[in-house]
MMTF fields as JSON, N, C-alpha, C and O atoms, coordinates in Angstrom:
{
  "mmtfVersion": "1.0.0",
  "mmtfProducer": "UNKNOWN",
  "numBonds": 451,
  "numAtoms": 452,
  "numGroups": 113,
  "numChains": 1,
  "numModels": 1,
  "chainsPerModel": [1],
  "groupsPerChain": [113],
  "chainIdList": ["A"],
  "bondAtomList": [4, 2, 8, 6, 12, 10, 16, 14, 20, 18, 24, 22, 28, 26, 32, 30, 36, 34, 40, 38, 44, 42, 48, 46, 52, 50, 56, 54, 60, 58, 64, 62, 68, 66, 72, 70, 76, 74, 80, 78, 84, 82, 88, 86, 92, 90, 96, 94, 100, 98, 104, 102, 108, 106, 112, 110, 116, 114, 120, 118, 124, 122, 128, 126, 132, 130, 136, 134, 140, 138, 144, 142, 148, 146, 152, 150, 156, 154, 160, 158, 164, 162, 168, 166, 172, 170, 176, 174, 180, 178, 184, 182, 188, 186, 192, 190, 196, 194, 200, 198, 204, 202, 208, 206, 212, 210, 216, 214, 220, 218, 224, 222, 228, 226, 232, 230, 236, 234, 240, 238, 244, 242, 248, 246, 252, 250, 256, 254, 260, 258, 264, 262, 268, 266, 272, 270, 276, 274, 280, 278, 284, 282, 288, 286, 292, 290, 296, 294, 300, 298, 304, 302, 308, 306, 312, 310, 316, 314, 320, 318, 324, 322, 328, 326, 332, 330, 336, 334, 340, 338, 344, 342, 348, 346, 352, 350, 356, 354, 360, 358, 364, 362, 368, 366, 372, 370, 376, 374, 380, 378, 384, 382, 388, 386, 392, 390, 396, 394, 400, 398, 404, 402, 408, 406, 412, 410, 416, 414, 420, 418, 424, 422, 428, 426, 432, 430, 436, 434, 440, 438, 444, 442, 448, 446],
  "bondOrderList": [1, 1, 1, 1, 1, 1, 1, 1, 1, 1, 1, 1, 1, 1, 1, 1, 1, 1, 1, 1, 1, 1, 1, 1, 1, 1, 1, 1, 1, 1, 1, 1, 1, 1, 1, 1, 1, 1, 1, 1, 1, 1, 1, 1, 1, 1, 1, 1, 1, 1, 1, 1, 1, 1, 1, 1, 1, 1, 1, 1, 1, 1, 1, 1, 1, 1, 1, 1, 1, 1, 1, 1, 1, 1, 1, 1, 1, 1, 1, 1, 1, 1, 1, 1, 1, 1, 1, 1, 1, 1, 1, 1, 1, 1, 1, 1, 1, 1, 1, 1, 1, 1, 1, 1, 1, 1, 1, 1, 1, 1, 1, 1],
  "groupList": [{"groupName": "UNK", "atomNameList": ["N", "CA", "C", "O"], "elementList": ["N", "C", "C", "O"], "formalChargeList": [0, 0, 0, 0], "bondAtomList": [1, 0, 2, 1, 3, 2], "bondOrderList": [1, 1, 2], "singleLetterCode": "X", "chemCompType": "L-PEPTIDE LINKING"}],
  "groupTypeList": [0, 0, 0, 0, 0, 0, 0, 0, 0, 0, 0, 0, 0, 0, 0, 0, 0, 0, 0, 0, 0, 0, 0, 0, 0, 0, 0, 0, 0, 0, 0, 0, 0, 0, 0, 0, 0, 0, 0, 0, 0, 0, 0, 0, 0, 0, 0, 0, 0, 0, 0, 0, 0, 0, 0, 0, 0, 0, 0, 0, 0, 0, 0, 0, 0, 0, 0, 0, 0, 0, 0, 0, 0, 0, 0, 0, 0, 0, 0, 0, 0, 0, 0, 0, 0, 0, 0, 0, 0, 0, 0, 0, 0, 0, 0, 0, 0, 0, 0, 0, 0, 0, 0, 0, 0, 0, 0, 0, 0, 0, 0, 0, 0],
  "groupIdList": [1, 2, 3, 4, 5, 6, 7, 8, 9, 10, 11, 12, 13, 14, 15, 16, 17, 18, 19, 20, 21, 22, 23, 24, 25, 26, 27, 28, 29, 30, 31, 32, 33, 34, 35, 36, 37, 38, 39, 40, 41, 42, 43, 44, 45, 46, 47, 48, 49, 50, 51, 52, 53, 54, 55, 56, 57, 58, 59, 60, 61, 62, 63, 64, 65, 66, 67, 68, 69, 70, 71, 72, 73, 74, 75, 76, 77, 78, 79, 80, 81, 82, 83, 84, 85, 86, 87, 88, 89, 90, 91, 92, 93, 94, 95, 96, 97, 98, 99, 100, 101, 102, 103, 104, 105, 106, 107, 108, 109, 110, 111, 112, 113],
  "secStructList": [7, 2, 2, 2, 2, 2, 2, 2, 2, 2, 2, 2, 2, 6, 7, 1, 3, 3, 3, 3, 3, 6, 6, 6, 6, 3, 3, 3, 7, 7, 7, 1, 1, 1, 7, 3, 3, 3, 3, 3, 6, 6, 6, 6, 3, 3, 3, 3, 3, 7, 7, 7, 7, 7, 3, 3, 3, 6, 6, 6, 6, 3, 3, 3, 3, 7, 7, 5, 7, 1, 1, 7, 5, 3, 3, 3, 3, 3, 3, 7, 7, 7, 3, 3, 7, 6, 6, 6, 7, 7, 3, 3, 1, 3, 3, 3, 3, 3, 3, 3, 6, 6, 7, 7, 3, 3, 3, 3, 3, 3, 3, 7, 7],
  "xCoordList": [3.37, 2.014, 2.044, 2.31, 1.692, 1.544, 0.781, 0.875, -0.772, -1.02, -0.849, -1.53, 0.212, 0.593, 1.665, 1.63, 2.5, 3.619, 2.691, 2.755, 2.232, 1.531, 1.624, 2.397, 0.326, 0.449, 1.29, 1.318, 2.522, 4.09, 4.453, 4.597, 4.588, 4.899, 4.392, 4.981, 2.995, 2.115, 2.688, 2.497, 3.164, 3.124, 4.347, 4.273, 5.457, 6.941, 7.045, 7.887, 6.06, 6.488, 5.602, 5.906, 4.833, 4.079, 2.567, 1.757, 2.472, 1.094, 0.338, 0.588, -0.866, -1.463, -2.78, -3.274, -3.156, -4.404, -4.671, -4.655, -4.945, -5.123, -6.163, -6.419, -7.205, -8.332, -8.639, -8.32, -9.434, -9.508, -10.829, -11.555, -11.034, -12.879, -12.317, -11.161, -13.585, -14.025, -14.871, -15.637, -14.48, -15.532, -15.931, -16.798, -14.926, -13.396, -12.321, -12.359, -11.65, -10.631, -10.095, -9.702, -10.127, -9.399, -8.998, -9.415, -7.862, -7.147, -7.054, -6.895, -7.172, -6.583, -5.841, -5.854, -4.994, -3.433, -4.25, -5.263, -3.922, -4.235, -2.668, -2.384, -1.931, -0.712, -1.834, -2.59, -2.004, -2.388, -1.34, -0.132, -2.254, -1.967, -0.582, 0.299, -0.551, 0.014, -0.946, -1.368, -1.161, -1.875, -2.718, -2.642, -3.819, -4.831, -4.604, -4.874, -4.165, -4.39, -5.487, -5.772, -6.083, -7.007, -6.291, -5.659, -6.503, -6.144, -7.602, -8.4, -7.533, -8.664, -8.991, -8.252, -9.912, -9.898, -8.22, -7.372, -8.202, -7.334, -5.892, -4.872, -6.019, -4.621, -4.029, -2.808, -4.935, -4.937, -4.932, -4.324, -5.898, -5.973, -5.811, -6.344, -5.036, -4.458, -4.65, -3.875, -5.761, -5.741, -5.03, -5.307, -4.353, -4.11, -4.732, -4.937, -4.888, -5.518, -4.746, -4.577, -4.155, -3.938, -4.636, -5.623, -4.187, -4.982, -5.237, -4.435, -6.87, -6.742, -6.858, -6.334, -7.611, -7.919, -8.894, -9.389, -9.319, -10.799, -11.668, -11.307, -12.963, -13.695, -14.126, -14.291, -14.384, -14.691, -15.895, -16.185, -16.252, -17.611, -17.68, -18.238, -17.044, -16.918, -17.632, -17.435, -18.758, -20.046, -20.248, -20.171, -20.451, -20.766, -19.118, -19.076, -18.197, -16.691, -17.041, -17.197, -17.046, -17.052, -15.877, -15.739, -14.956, -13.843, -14.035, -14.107, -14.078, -14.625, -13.783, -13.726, -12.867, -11.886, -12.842, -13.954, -12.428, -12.968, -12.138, -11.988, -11.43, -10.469, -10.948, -11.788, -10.402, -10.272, -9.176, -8.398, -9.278, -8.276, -9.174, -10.367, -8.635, -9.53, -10.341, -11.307, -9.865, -10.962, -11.204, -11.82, -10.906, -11.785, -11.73, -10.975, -13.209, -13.098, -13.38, -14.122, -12.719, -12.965, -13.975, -14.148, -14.502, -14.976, -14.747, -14.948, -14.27, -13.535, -14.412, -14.273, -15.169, -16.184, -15.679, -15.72, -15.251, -14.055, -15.098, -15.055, -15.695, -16.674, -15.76, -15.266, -15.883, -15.482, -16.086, -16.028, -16.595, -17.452, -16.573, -15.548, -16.896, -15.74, -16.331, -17.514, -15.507, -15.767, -14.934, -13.908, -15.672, -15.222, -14.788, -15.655, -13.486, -13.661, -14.125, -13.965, -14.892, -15.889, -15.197, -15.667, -13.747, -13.263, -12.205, -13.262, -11.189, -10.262, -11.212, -10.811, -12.231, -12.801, -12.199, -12.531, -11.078, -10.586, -11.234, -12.011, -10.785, -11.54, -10.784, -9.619, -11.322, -10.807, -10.989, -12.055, -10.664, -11.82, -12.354, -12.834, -12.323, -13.466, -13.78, -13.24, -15.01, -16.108, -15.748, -15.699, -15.486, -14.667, -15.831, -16.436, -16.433, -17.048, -16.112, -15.663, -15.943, -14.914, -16.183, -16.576, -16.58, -17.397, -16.031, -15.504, -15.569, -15.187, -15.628, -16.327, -15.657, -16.781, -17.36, -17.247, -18.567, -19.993, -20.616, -21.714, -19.045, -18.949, -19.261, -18.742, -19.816, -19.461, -18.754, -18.894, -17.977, -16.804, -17.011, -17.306, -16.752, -17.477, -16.401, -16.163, -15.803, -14.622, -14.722, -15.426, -13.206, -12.9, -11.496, -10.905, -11.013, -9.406, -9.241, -9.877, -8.172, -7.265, -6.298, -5.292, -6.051, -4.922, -3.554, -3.345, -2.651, -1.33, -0.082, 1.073, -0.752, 0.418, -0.218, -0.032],
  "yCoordList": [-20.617, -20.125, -19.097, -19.305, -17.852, -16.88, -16.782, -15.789, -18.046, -17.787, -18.721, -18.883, -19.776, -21.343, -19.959, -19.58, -19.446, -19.1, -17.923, -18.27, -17.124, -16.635, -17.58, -17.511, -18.707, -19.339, -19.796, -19.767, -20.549, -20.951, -19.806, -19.978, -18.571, -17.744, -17.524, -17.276, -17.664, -17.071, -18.672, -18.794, -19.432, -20.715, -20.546, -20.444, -20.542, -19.712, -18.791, -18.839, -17.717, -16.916, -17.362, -16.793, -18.1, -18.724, -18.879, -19.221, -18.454, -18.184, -19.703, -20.265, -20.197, -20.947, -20.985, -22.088, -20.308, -20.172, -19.083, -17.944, -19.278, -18.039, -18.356, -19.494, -16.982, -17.03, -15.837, -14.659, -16.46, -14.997, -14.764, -15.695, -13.815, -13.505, -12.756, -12.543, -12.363, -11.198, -10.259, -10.243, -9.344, -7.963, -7.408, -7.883, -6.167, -6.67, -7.705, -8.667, -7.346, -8.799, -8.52, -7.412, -9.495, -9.075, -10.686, -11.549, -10.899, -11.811, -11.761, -10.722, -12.999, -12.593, -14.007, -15.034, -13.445, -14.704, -14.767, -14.076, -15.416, -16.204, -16.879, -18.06, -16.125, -17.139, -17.009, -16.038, -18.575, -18.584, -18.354, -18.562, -17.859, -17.052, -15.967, -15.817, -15.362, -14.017, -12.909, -12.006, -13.168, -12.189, -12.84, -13.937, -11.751, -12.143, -10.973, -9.849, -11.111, -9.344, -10.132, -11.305, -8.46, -8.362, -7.461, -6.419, -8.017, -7.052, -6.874, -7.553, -5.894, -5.371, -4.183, -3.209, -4.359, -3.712, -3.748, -2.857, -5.242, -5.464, -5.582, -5.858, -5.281, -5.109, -4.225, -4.275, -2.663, -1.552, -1.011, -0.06, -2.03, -1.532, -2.649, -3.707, -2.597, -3.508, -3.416, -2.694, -4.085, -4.12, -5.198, -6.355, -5.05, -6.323, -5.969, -4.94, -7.705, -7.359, -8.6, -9.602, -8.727, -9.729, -10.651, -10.413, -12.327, -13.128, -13.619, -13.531, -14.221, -14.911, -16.042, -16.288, -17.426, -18.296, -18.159, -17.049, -19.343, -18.92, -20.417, -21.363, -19.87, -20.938, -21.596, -21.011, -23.073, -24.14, -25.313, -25.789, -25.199, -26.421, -27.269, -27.117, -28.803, -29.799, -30.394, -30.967, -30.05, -30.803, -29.884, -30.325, -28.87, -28.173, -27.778, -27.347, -28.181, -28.111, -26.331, -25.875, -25.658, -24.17, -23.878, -24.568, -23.064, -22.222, -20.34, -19.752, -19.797, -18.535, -17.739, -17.927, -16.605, -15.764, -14.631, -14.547, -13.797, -12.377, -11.511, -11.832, -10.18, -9.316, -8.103, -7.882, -7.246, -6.086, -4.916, -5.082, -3.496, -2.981, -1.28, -1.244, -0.585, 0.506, 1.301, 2.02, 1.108, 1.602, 0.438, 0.726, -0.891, -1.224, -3.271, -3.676, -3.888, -5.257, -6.629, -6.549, -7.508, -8.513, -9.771, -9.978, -10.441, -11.762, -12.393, -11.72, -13.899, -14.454, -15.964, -16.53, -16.438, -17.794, -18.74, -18.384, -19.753, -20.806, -22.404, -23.286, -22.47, -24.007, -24.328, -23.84, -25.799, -26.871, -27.419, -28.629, -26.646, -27.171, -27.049, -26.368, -27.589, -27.335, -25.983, -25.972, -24.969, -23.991, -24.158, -24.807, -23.393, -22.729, -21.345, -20.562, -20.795, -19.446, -18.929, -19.53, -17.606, -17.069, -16.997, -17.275, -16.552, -15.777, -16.922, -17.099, -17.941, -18.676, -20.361, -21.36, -20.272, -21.794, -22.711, -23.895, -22.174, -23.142, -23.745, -23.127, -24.834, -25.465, -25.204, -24.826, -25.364, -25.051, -25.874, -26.409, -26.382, -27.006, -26.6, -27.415, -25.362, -24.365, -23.149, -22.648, -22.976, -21.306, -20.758, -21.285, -19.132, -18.197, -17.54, -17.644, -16.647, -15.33, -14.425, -14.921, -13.211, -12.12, -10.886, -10.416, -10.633, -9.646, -8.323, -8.524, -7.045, -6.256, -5.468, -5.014, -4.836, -3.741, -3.625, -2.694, -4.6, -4.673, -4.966, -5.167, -4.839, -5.298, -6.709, -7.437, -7.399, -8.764, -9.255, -9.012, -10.049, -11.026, -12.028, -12.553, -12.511, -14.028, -14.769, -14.348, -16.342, -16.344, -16.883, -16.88, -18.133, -19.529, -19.351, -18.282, -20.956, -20.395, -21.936, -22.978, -21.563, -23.227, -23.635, -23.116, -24.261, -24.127, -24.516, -25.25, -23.869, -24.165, -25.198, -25.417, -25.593, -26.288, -26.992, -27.91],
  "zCoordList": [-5.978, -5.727, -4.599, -3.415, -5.243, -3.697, -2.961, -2.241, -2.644, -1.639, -1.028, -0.016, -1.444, -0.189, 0.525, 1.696, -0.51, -0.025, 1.515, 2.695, 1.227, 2.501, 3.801, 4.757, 3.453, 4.746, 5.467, 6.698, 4.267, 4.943, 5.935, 7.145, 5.257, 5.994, 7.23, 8.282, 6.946, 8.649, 9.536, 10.746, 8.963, 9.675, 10.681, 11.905, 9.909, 10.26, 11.178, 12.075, 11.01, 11.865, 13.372, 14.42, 13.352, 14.771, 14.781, 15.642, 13.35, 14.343, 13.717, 12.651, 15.026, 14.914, 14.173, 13.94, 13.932, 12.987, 12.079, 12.547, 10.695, 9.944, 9.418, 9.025, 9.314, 8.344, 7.18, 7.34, 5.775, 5.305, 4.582, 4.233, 4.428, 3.648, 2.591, 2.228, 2.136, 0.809, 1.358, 2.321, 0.353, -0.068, 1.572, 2.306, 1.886, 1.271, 1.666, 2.432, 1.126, 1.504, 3.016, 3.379, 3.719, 5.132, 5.168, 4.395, 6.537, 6.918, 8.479, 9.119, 9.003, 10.592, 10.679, 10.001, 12.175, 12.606, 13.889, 13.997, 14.674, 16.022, 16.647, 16.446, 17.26, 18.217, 18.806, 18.794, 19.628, 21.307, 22.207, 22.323, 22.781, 24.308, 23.971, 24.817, 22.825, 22.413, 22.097, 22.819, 20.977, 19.971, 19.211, 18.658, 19.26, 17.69, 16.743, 17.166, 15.581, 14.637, 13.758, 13.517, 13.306, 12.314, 10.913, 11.083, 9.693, 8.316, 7.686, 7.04, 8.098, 6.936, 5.728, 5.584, 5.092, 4.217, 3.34, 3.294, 2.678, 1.866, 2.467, 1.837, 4.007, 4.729, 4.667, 4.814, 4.333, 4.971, 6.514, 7.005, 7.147, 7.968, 8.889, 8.554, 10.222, 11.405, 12.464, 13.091, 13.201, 14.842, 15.643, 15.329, 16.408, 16.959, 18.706, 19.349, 19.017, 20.089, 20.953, 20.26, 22.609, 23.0, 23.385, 24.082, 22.912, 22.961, 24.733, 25.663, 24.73, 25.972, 25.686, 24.6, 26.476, 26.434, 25.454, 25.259, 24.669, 24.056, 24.963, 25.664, 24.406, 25.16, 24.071, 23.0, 24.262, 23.274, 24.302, 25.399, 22.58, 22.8, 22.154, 21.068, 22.593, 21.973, 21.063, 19.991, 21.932, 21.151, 19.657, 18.511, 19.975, 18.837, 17.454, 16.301, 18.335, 17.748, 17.071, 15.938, 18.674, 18.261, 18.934, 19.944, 18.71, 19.407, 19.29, 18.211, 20.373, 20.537, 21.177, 22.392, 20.57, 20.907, 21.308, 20.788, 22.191, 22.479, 23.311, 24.49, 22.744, 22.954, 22.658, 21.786, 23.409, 23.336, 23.826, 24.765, 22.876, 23.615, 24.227, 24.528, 24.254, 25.033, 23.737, 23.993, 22.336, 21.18, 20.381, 19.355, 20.509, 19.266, 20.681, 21.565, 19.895, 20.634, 19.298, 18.318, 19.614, 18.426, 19.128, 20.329, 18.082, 19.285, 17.196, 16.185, 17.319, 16.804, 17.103, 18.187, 16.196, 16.209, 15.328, 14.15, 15.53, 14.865, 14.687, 15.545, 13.825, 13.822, 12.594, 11.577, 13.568, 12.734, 11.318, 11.099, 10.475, 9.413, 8.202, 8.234, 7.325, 5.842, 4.945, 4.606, 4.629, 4.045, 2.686, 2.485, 1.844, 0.481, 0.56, 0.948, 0.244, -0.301, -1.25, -2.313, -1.271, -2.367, -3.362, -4.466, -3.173, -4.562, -4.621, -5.226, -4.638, -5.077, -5.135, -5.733, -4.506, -4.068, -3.551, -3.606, -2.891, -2.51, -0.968, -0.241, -0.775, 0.622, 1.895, 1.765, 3.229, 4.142, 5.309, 5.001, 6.524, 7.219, 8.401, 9.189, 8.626, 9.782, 8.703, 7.716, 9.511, 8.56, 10.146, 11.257, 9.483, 10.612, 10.493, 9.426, 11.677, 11.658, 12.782, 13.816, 12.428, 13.281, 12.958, 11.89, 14.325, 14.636, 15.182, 16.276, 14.337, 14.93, 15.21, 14.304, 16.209, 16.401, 15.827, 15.029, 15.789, 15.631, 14.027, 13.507, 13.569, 12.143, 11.694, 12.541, 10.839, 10.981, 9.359, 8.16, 10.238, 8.288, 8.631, 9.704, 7.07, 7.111, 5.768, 4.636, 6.679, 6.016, 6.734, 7.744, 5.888, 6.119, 7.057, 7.21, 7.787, 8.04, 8.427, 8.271, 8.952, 9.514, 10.168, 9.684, 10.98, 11.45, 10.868, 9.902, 11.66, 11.295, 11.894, 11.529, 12.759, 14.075, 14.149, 14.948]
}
């Protein structure tokens, strides 16, 4: 299956959390306390940004990344709720929102570690 085989991969190479949406298709990785990248527009296009701490709210089981570099900034909203993807249906167990410059995606993800 090529898209377990993906995540193995993103798993392998480190990173701790991956998420992905539709229309269009984009993907993002999360190492903590390395890097966050963004793929978008089908994985045409690649920002990466270095990660900081994120801040979290137990109560609400929110986790909240926010980076930037001198042209583009991400902020990265991680709730604990169970998602569906639009286009495979498959299940997930956090709903992602990734605001990139001012853009907003909307998409599931999960961790890896």
């Amino acid at each position: 299956n090529h898209t377990v085989a993906i995540w193995e991969d993103a798993k392998f190479r480190g990173v701790d959390f991956r998420a992905v949406g539709n229309e269009p298709g984009w993907s993002l990785e999360i190492i903590k306390s390395e890097k966050i990248v963004f793929f978008g527009n089908y994985g045409q296009e690649r920002f990466e940004f270095i990660a900081t701490d994120p801040s979290v709210d137990q109560k609400t089981r929110t986790t909240v990344y926010s980076a930037q570099t001198e042209e583009h900034e991400i902020a990265v909203r991680i709730v604990g709720r169970s998602c569906r993807d639009t286009m495979s249906g498959e299940a997930f167990e956090t709903t992602v929102t990734v605001i990139l410059d001012a853009k907003k995606y909307h998409g599931c993800g999960k961790a890896l570690h």
